Tab-separated table of C-alpha atoms and ligand atoms in Angstrom:
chain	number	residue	atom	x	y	z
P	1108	UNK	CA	45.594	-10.725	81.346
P	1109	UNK	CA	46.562	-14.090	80.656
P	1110	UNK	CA	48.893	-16.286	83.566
P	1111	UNK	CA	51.561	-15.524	80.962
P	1112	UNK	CA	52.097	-12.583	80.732
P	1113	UNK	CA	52.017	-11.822	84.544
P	1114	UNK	CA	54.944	-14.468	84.256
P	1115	UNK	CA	56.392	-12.142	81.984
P	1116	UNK	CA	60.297	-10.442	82.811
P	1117	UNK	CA	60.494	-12.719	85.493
P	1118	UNK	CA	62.991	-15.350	86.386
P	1119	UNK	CA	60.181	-17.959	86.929
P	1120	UNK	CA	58.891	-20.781	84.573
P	1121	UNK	CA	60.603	-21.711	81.704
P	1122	UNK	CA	60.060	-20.103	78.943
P	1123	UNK	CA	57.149	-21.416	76.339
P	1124	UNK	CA	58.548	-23.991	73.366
P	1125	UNK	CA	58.060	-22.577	70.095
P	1126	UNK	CA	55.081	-24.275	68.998
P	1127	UNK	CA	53.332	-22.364	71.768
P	1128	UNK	CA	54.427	-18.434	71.272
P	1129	UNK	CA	54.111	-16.329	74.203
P	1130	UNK	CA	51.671	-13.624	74.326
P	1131	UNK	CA	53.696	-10.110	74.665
P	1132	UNK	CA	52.027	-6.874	75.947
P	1133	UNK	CA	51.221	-4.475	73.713
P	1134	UNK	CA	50.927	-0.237	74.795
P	1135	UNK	CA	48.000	0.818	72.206
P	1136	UNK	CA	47.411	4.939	73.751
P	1137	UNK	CA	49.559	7.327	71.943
P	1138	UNK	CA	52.727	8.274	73.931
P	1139	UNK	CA	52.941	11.672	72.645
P	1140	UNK	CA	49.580	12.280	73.164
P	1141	UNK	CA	50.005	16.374	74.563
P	1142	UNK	CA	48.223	18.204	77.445
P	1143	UNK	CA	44.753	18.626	76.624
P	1144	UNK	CA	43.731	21.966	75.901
P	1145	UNK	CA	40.791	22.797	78.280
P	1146	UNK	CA	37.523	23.708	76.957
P	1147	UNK	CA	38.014	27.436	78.796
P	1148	UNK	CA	40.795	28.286	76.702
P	1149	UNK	CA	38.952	26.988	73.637
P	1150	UNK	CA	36.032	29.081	74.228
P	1151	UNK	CA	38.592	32.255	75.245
P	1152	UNK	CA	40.494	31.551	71.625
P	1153	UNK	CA	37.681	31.870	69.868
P	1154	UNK	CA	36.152	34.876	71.506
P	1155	UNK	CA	40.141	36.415	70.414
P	1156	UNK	CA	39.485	35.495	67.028
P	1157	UNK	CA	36.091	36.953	66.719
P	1158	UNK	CA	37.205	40.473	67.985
P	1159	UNK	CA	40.082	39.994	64.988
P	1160	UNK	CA	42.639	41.839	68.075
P	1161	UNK	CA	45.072	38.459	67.719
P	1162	UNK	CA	48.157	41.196	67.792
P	1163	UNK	CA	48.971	41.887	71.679
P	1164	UNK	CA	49.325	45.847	71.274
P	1165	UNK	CA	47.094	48.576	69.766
P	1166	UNK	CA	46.214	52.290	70.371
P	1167	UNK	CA	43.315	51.412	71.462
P	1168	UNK	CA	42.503	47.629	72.529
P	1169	UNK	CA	39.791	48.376	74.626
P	1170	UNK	CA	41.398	47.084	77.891
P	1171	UNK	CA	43.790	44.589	78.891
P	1172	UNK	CA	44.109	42.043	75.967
P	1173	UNK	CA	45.422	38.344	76.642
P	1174	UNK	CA	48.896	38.399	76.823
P	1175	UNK	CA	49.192	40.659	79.475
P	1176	UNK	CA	46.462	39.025	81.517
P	1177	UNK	CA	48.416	35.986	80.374
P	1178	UNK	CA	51.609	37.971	81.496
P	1179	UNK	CA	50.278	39.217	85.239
P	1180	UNK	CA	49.251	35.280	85.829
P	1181	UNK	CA	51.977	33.592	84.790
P	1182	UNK	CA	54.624	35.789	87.032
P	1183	UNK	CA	52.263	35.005	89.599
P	1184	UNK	CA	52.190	31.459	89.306
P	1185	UNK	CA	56.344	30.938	89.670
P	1186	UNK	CA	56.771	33.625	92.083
P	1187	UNK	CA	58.377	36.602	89.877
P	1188	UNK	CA	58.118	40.170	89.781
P	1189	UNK	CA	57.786	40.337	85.689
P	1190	UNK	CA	57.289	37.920	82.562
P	1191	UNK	CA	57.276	39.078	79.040
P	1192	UNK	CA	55.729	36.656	76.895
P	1193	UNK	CA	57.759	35.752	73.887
P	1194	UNK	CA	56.817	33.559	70.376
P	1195	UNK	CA	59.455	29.925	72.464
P	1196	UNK	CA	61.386	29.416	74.697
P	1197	UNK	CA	64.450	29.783	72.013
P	1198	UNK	CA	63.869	33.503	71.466
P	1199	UNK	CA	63.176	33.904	74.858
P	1200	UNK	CA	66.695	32.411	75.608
P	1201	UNK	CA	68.261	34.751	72.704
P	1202	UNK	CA	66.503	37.910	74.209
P	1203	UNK	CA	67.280	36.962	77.684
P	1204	UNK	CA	71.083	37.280	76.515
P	1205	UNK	CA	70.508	40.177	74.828
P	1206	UNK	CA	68.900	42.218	78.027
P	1207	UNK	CA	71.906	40.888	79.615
P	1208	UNK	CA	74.579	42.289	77.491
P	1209	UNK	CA	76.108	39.432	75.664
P	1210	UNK	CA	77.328	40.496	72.159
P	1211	UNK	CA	78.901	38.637	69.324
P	1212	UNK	CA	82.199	36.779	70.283
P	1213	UNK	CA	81.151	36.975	73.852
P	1214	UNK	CA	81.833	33.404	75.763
P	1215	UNK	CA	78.413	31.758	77.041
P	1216	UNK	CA	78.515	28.384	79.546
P	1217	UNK	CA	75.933	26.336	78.565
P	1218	UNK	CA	74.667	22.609	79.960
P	1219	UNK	CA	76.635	20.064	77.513
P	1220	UNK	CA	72.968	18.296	77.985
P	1221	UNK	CA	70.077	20.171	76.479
P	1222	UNK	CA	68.046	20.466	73.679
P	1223	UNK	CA	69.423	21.861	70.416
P	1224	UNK	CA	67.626	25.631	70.514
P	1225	UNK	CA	70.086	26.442	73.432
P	1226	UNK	CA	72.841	26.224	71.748
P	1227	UNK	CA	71.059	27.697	68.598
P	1228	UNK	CA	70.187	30.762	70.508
P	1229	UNK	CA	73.818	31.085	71.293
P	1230	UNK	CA	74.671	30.502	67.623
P	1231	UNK	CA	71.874	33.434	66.797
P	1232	UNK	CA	73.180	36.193	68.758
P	1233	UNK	CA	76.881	34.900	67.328
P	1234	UNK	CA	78.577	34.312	70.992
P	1235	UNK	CA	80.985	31.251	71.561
P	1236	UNK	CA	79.661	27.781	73.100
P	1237	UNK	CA	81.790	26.892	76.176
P	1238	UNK	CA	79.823	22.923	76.897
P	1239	UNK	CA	80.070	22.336	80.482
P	1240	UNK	CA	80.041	18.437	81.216
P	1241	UNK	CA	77.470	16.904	83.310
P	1242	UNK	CA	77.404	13.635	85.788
P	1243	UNK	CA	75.455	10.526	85.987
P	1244	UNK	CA	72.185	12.261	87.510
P	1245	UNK	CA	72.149	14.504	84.398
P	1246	UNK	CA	73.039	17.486	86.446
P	1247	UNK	CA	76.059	20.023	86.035
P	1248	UNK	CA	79.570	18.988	86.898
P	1249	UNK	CA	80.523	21.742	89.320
P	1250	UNK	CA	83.920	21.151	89.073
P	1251	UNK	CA	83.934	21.668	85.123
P	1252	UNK	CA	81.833	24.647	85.664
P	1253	UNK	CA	84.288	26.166	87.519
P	1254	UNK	CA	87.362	25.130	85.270
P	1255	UNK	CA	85.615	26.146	82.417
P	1256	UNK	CA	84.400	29.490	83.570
P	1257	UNK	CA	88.256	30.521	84.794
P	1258	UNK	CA	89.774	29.430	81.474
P	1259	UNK	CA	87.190	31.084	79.312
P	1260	UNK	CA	86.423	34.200	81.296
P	1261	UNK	CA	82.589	33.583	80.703
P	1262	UNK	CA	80.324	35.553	82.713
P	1263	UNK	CA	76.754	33.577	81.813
P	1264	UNK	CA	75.975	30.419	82.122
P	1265	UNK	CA	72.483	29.302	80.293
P	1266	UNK	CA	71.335	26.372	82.577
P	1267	UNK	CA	69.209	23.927	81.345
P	1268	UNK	CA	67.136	21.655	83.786
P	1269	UNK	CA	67.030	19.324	81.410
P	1270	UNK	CA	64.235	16.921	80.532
P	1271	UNK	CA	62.935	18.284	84.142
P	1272	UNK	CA	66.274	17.097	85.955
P	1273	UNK	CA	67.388	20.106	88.468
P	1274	UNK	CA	70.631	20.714	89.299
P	1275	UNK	CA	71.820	21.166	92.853
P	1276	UNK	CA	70.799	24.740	92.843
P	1277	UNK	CA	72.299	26.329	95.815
P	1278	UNK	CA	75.556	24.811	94.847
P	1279	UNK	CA	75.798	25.895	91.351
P	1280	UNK	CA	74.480	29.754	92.408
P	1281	UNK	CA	76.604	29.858	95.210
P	1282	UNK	CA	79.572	29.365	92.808
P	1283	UNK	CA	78.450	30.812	90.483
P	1284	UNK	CA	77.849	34.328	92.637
P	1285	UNK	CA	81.574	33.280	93.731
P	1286	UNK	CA	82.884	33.051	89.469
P	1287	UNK	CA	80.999	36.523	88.779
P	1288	UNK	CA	78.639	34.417	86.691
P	1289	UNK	CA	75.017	35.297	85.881
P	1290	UNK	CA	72.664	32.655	85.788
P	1291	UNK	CA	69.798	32.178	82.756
P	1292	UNK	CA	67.695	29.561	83.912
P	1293	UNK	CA	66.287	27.342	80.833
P	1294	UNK	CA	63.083	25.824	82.640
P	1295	UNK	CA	61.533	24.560	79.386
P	1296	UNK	CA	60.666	21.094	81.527
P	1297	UNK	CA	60.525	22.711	84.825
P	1298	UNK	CA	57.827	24.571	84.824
P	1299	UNK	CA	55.940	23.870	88.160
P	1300	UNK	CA	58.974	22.324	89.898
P	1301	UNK	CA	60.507	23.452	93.444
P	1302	UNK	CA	64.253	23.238	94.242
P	1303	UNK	CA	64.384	22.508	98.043
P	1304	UNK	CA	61.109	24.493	98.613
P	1305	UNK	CA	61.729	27.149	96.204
P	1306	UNK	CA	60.139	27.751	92.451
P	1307	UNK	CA	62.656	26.333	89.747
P	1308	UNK	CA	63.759	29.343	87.881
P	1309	UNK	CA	63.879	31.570	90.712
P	1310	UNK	CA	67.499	31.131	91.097
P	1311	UNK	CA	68.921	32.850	88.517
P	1312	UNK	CA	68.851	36.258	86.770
P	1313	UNK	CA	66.327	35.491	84.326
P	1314	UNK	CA	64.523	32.334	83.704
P	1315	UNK	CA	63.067	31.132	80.501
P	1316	UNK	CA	60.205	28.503	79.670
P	1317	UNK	CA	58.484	27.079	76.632
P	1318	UNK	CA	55.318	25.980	75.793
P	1319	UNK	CA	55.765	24.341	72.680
P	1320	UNK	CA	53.388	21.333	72.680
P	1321	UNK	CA	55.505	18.863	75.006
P	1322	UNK	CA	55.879	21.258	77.817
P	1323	UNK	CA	53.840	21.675	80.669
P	1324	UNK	CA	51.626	24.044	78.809
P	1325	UNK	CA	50.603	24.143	75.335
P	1326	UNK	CA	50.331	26.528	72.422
P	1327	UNK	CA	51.905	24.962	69.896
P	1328	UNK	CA	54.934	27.878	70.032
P	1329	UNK	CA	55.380	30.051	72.537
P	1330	UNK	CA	57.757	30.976	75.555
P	1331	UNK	CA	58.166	33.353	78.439
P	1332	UNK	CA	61.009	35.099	80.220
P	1333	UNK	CA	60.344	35.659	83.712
P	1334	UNK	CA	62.573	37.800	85.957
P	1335	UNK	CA	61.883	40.443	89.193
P	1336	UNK	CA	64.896	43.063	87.553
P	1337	UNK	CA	62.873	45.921	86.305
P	1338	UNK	CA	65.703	46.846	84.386
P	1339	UNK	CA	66.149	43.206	82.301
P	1340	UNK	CA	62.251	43.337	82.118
P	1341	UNK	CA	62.216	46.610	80.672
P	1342	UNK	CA	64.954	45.571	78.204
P	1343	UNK	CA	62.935	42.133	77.430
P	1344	UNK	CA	60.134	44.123	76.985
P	1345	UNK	CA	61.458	46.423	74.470
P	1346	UNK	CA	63.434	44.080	72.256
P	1347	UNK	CA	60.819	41.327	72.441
P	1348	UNK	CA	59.097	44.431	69.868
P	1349	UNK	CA	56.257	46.462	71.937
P	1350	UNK	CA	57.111	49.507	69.943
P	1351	UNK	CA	55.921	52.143	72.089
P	1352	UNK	CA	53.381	50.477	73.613
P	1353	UNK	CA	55.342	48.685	76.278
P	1354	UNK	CA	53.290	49.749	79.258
P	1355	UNK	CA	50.798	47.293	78.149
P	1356	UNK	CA	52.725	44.883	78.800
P	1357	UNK	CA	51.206	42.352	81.960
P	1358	UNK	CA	54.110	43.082	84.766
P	1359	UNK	CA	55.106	46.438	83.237
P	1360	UNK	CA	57.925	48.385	85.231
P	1361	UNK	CA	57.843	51.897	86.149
P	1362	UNK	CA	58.156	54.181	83.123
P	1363	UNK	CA	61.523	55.652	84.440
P	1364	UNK	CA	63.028	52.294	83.531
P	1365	UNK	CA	61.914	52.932	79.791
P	1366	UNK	CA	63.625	56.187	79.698
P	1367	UNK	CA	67.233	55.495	79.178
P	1368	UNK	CA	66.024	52.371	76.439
P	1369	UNK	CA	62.974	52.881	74.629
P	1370	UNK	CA	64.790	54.797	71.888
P	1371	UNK	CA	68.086	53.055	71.878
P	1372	UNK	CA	66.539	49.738	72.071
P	1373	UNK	CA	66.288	47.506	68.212
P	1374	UNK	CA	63.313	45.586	68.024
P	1375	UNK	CA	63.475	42.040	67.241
P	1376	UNK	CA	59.558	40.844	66.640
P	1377	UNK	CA	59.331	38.082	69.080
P	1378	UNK	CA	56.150	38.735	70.315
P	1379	UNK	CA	53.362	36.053	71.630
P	1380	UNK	CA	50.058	36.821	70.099
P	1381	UNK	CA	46.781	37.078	71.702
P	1382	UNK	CA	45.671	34.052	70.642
P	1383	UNK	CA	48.374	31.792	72.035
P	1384	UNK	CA	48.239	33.760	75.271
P	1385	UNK	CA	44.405	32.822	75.609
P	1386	UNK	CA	44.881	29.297	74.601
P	1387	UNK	CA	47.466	29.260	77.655
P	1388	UNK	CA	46.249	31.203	80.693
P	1389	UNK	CA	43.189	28.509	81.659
P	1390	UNK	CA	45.800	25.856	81.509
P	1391	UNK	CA	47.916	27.335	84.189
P	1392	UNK	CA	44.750	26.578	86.486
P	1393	UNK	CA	45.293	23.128	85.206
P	1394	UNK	CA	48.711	22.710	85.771
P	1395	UNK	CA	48.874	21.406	89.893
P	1396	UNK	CA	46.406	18.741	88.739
P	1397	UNK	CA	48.529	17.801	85.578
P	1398	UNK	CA	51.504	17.799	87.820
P	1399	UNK	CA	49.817	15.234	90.559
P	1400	UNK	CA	48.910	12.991	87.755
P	1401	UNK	CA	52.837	12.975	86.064
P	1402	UNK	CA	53.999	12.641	89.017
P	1403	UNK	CA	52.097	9.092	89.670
P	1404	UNK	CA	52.569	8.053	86.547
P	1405	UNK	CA	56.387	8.482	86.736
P	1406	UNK	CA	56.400	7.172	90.409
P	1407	UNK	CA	54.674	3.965	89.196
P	1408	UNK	CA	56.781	3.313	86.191
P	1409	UNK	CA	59.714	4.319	88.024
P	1410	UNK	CA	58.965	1.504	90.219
P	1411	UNK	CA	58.394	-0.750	87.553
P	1412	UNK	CA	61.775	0.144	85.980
P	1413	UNK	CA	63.725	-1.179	89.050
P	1414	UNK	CA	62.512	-4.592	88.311
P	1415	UNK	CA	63.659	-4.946	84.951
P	1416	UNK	CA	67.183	-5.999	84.173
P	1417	UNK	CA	70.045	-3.953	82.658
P	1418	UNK	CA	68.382	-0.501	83.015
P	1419	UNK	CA	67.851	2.035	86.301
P	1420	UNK	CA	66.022	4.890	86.764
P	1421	UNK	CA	67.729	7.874	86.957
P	1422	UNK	CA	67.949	8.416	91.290
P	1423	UNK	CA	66.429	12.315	91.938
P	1424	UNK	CA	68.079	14.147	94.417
P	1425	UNK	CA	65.132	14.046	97.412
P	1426	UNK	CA	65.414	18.585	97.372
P	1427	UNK	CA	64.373	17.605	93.551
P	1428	UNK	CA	60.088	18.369	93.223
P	1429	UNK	CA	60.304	17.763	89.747
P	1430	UNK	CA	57.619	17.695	87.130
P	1431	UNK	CA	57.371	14.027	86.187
P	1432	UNK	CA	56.434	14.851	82.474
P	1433	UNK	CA	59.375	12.220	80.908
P	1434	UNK	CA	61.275	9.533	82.315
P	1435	UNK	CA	65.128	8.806	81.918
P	1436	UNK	CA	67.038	5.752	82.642
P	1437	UNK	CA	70.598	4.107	82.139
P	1438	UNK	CA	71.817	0.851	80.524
P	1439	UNK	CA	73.724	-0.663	82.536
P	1440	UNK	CA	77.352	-0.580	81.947
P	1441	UNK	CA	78.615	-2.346	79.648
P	1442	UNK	CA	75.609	-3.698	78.027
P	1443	UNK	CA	76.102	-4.200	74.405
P	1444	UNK	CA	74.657	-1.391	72.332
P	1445	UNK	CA	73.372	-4.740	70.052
P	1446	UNK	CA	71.184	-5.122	73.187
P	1447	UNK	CA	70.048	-1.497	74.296
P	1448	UNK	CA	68.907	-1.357	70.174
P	1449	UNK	CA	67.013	-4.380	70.030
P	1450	UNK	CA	65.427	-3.610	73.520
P	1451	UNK	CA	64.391	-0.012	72.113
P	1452	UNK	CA	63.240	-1.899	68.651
P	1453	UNK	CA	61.461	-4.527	70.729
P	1454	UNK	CA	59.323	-1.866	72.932
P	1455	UNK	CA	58.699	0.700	69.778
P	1456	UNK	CA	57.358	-2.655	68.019
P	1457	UNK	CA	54.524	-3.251	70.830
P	1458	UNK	CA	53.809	0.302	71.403
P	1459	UNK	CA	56.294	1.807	73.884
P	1460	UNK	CA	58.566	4.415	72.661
P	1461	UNK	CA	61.606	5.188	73.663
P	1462	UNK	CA	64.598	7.636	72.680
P	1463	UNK	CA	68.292	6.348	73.290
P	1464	UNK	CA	71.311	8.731	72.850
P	1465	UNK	CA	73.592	6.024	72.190
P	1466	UNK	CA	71.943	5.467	68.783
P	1467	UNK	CA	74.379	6.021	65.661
P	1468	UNK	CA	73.220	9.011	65.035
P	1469	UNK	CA	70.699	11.285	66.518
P	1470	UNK	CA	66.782	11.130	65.786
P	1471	UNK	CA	63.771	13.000	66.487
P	1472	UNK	CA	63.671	14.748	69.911
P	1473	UNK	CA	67.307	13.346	70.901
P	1474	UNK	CA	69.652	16.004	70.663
P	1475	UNK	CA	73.560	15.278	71.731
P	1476	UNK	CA	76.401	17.538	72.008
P	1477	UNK	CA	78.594	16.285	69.560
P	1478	UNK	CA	75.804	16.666	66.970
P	1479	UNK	CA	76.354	20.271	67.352
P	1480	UNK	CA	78.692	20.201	64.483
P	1481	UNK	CA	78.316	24.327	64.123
P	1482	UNK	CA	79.908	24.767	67.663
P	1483	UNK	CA	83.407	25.871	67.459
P	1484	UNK	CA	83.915	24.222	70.911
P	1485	UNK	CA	84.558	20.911	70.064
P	1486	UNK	CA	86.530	19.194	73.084
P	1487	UNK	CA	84.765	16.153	74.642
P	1488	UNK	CA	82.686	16.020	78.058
P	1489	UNK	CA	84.144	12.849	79.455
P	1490	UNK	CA	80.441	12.782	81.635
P	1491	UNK	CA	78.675	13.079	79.230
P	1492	UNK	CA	80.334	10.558	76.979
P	1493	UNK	CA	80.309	7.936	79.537
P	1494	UNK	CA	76.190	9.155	80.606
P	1495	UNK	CA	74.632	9.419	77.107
P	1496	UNK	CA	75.229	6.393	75.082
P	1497	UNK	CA	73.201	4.507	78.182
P	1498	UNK	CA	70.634	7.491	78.073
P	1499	UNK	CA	67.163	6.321	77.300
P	1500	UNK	CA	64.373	8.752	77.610
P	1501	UNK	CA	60.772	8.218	77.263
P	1502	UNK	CA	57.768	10.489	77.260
P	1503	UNK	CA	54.957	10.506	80.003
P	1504	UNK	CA	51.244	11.081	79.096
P	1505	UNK	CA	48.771	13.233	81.613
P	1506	UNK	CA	46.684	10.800	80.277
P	1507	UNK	CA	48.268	7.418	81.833
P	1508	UNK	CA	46.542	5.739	83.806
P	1509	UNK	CA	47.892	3.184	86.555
P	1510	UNK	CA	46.986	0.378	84.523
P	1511	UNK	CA	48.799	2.423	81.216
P	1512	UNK	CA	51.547	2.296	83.402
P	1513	UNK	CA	51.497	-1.497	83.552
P	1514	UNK	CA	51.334	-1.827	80.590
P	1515	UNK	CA	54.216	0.244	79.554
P	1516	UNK	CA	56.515	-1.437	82.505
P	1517	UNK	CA	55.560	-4.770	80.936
P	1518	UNK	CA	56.004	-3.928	77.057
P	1519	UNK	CA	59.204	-2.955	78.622
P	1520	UNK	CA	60.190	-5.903	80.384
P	1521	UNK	CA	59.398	-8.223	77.685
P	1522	UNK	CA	61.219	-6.045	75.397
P	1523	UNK	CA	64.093	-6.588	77.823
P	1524	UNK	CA	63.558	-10.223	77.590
P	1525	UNK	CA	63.853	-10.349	74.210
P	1526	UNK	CA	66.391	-8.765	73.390
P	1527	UNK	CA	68.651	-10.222	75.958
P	1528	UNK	CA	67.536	-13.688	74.617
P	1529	UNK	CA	67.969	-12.668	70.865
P	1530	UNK	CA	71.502	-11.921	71.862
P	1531	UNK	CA	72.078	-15.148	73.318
P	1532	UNK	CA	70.715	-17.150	70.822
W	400	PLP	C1	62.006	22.610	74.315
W	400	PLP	C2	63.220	23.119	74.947
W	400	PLP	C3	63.753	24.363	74.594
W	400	PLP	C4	63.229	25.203	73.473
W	400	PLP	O1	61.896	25.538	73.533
W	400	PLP	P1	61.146	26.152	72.255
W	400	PLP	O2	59.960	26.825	72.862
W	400	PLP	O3	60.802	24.991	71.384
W	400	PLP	O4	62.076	27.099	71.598
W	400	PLP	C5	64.872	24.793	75.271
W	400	PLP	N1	65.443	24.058	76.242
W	400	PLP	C6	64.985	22.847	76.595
W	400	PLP	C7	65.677	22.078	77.671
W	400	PLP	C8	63.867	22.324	75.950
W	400	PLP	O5	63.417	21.124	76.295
């Protein structure tokens, strides 16, 4: 590219007189372009839909079908005894719940940042929202977790690794062991990450994971619960709707488990299907080569980020191995929202697209606590109030390349530019 733009977000020349308009970057790749769905699973879909078997059980499927194949190499891949695959990562949450007890008017802890079908799967089983607060690194205030979970009397807390960010987990299971608190792990955007060595979602009781479309893996819908309690399997199992079928499930417990349950148990049709399980299984071969390449990507525009003005990454906490899949980083404080809105205007007109939580109100993937209007938990987080109007979020391709990366870093630096200048002027 031109002298120009390399000049470009810099403090160097001056910039060009009117009658000679600067050239600004533009990002032309789609950002939300999803994982691609490998040519195995293609060819395994449509060998599912030819045999017409698409539903997982039968009285006679003629062997193992795809969701439990699905089912064995999934708990395999993050280290559990047992998943149950479920129709997302919602219904996996709400069933998760279920196989641990929680009834209507029960109190659930849940992250005061996540994405809007946690607190909707607390809404579905009719429990009460008790929104813990988080800090500037997007992970759980311990300190509100444990006033909150002594003035409530909670004894769950659904926590969400948020947009990949994992919380201190040691810390939050050691207190939470000390509260009498049972741990769902959401891992919707952790899926492949390591907390100090150890799988994300191996922490807590039960761990849930999605993948819808912008995931890690990709079927569109779908979700799995993954746990090593033969008991909460067995439950998961039933309620997830085997009918009596349940020993064909992947990571099936012993039958004595069943025997207390399997006619006491409702069943709530939340099944994956055959199909989605074969579109997912070859991508799970994928995923450590997905992983290296979001990982670059977000290490390279992470780098870029720190040499723009007004904004900062997000620092990881070096125990973190996260799953570089999105990006998230802070206004600065005190930076006009006038600013942060033309910046995020300026980059989504040349191609770079980014979600702020300090917009007006929220759009698209954003999701905010106090847009939770159906919550009858309605204090404020003072963390999050003073994190999420910096908040800015934006998507990472598999796809991007370490020139797409330049490109983005410099759509976003001239965006920067300006809007900083537009301000002044
Ligand atoms: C996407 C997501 C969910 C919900 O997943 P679905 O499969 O769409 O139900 C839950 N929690 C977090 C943090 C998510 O990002």
């Amino acid at each position: 590219m031109s002298e120009r733009r390399r000049s470009a977000g810099t403090s160097g020349p001056a910039a060009p007189s009117a009658d000679e308009p600067k050239e600004r970057a533009r990002f032309t790749k789609i950002m939300s372009e999803p994982v691609p769905i490998p040519e195995a699973a293609i060819e395994r879909a449509v060998t599912v839909l030819r045999s017409g078997r698409l539903f997982r059980y039968g009285e006679d499927t003629g062997g193992e079908g795809e969701a439990a194949s699905f089912e064995r190499a999934f708990a395999g891949f993050v280290g559990r005894r047992h998943a149950v695959a479920i129709n997302s990562c919602g219904c996996a949450l709400f069933l998760a719940m279920k196989a641990l007890g929680v009834t209507p008017g029960d109190k659930v802890l849940c992250s005061g940042f996540t994405l809007a079908p946690v607190p909707g799967a607390i809404s579905h089983i009719g429990a009460e929202h008790v929104l813990v607060d988080v800090t500037e690194r997007l992970t759980v205030d311990l300190l509100d977790l444990e006033e909150k979970a002594v003035q409530s009397g909670a004894k769950l807390l659904i926590l969400s690794h948020m947009r990949g960010h994992v919380h201190g987990l040691d810390a939050v299971a050691t207190l939470c062991h000390r509260l009498g608190v049972a741990i769902i792990e959401d891992c919707a955007h952790t899926l492949g990450a390591r907390w100090d060595g150890c799988p994300v979602g191996s922490f807590g009781a039960i761990a849930c994971y999605s993948s819808q479309t912008f995931k890690h893996i990709n079927s569109g819908e779908g979700g799995i619960l993954a746990t090593d309690d033969d008991a909460l399997a067995a439950k998961a199992i039933m309620l997830s709707g085997s009918y009596m079928m349940y020993a064909q499930n992947g990571t099936c417990p012993p039958e004595e488990v069943f025997a207390p349950i399997r006619d006491a148990t409702p069943n709530y049709s939340m099944r994956m299907s055959n199909l989605v399980a074969a579109v997912l299984r070859p991508q799970l071969d994928q995923l450590d080569g997905w992983i290296a390449r979001w990982n670059d990507a977000y290490r390279r525009i992470e780098a870029g980020l720190k040499t723009i003005p007004h904004i900062d990454p997000i620092p990881r906490d070096p125990r973190d191995a996260f799953v570089g899949s999105s990006i998230q980083f802070l206004a600065e404080p005190g930076l006009a929202p006038e600013i942060a809105a033309a910046f995020v205007d300026e980059a989504a007109a040349h191609g770079v697209y980014i979600k702020w939580f300090g917009a007006d109100r929220t759009a698209g993937f954003t999701s905010r606590y106090d847009q939770w209007r159906h919550l009858a938990d309605s204090r404020r987080l003072s963390g999050a109030d003073r994190v999420l109007p910096r908040l800015m979020d934006m998507r990472i391709a598999v796809s991007f390349t370490p020139e797409d990366c330049r490109t983005i870093v410099t759509v976003l630096a001239e965006a920067m530019d300006a809007a900083t200048k537009g301000q002044r002027g």
